[in-house]
């Protein structure tokens, strides 16, 4: 296999205008008749037609109704003798494939007796020979034929135009998709499914049928998904003027799916995890995820489907933009400024704990990558979440209305086309002439081409005599693979200034007529720049990068007192939270460096690490009369082990775990009475509703209970574990029940075992809940190395299966990717386990294996003995001759 380079892009030699597909569906051998109308692309020199194919059995090729000669070049089917000239040619290709054997879940596969497809990025070639590239857009007519008793529901993209009976108990359905689309958006589903249906009339007055298809027993869990879909449709119309362009919009859920969901035109296919929810089986987080994933896939209907990517290097064109849109959707639905900020903090937390490490590791790549071996490896947090940050910066630079204008221009120019990230940025800038974005567009686009997380160093200088405060910002960006020196980024820094008492100060820049509001954005576009604020009477506390206005690491020599001031008074909730995180991080880093801080044999650090002022500040937040519970929960949650590790050049994962656990235990004990108050004040949220206020209350109550159990275990007091067990048994919703279970398991109390057994018995027929049961145990804090044996045992459990991605993730990923304290064992047992699973999974499902392979991305940072052991484990995987491209690319990059 060869590396593909962005700059090698060539337009296709042929267009495919129309496709007529006929499927005879059979799990062992499905027959696919593909009739295509192709024509030469007159803009490029004449050349043979090369069609992609993978794992297909080719039976017949015909050109304009007659047999033809062809040859195979590797997996490609090459037709050298097509008629010259630009008259359309009718090509007919007949192949078979074996869906039941398809464990990769790419192309056509069977899940629990139902047929599904997944074609993005390059799965369509596993269904038929085709020009499997996103810039070839065709209209589709699809006929599905199958046994009626086993496959009563037959779905494909677009509109159902005909259906009827065939011989031998078979039936058929014919679907026509009126919209041209790239083949990665093709989908079919066939099986025993039932649908929740909803008819809607949009603002524009058009009627549509919405359907959510699930397995028969699951219909009762589809209400939230349907509500989320209706909300998405209304939102896109209201905020961006983008209407639903289909008579019928379908969502189908499957329990075997490689990722979250897929935006196939008019026929979204979803992982059940992002569709099914009831208060008894799904947590608040599940409800929120469903809302955002349903929104995300729906929003792709315009950003991705109507306007798609020219090539896969432009993936963030649709993904970054659509993540931005789903984030905004969730914020708009959440309501007030506080709820919006909570969502923003959660999003930034993901960015910083997952994307920042990616951007500093061996897989670092620009938002628009330059090369890849396997495109599936580039469905990353950089393409998605950093890509969304890039769109957010554009949005903030041109303003909300300006951005809406830019979107309008983007669709005016490019509807029905396959375009590039440049086209998008150009449209936003052109719609906003004179904006900061338009003025610096070329430099701004470094965000697309340069990998790595920029660092911004801030320095303030107060001049009492001149009554000025001079802010100096300096930027740099670490080298990343293939990129040493990088020109300056365009970095919008939203900021404010506070007095020592926490009052907002005027933000009048030297030379400006009058003070603007109490928050404004300066744009750092040089390696170093200064801003002079006038009319400042005392040393201010700068509140920088408000709302996380750019995806950078901000370094500022804050005193503890500065941070306490920000934590208590910053009107920007993001920075208020950030101040608390900085204080906690500071303590963690100091403890890591302090040789006097030592853990005992059990890994416990007894000495108090957190200063009184911090504990006091946390108490004030917890008891604050105005702050929302959701926000309090975020502030009272310490930075993750992964985030702490990222701040270090050399990482001792065990020590980080011990330090963070000690900080947690201290907070648990020092605030015991406050936690008790928090639990009592928030535990009763009344009837279940997944709204932000009740969600926040449950989150804070859950944290309080966890803290109370933690300190109870340390003091030997049985009261709170007993209460947690009662709550676990009596809870009327999954959030409260699972929080109580988690409190018992994480604190290591003996009641955890009976609770786990009871939980399994209660939910043995709910696969998504059993996933939680597995994940909780594999992700639990390690005590004397107990987690790895537990994980090995869990893999022997009758409910475990490596073939089901959700289940594999719930055990293996929760341990390897989500539990650093347990995974990084000094005896290398975690790494050996990891390498075995990567190899095992690769034979089944390379995409899932390659995700797991990323667990040791940051091995170079590890202290000994972990570093050597990790390198050996990666080398062990790399030594396998038969690896997929997916895993090969990840381990090769890791070792280079
Ligand atoms: N576009 C799909 C992701 C496809 C991943 C293929 N390996 C889901 C999404 O981003 O909406
Ligand atoms: Zn997407």
CSV table of C-alpha atoms and ligand atoms in Angstrom, one decimal, residues 106 118 120-121 259 261-263 296-297 300 318-319 376 379 384 847, ligand 1:
chain,number,residue,atom,x,y,z
A,106,UNK,CA,-17.3,-1.6,6.1
A,118,UNK,CA,-21.2,1.7,6.0
A,120,UNK,CA,-17.5,6.3,4.3
A,121,UNK,CA,-14.8,6.6,3.6
A,259,UNK,CA,-18.3,4.7,15.2
A,261,UNK,CA,-23.3,7.3,13.3
A,262,UNK,CA,-23.3,8.0,9.6
A,263,UNK,CA,-25.0,10.7,7.6
A,296,UNK,CA,-24.6,16.3,13.9
A,297,UNK,CA,-25.8,13.7,11.3
A,300,UNK,CA,-24.4,17.0,7.6
A,318,UNK,CA,-17.6,18.8,6.6
A,319,UNK,CA,-16.6,17.4,10.0
A,376,UNK,CA,-9.9,5.8,8.3
A,379,UNK,CA,-11.3,10.6,11.5
A,384,UNK,CA,-13.3,17.0,14.1
A,847,UNK,CA,-10.6,0.3,12.2
B,1,LIG,N1,-19.0,10.8,8.7
B,1,LIG,C1,-19.1,9.7,9.7
B,1,LIG,C2,-17.8,9.1,10.0
B,1,LIG,C3,-17.4,8.1,9.1
B,1,LIG,C4,-16.1,7.4,9.6
B,1,LIG,C5,-15.6,6.4,8.6
B,1,LIG,N2,-14.4,5.7,9.1
B,1,LIG,C6,-19.8,10.1,10.9
B,1,LIG,C7,-19.8,11.6,11.2
B,1,LIG,O1,-18.8,12.3,11.4
B,1,LIG,O2,-20.9,12.1,11.2
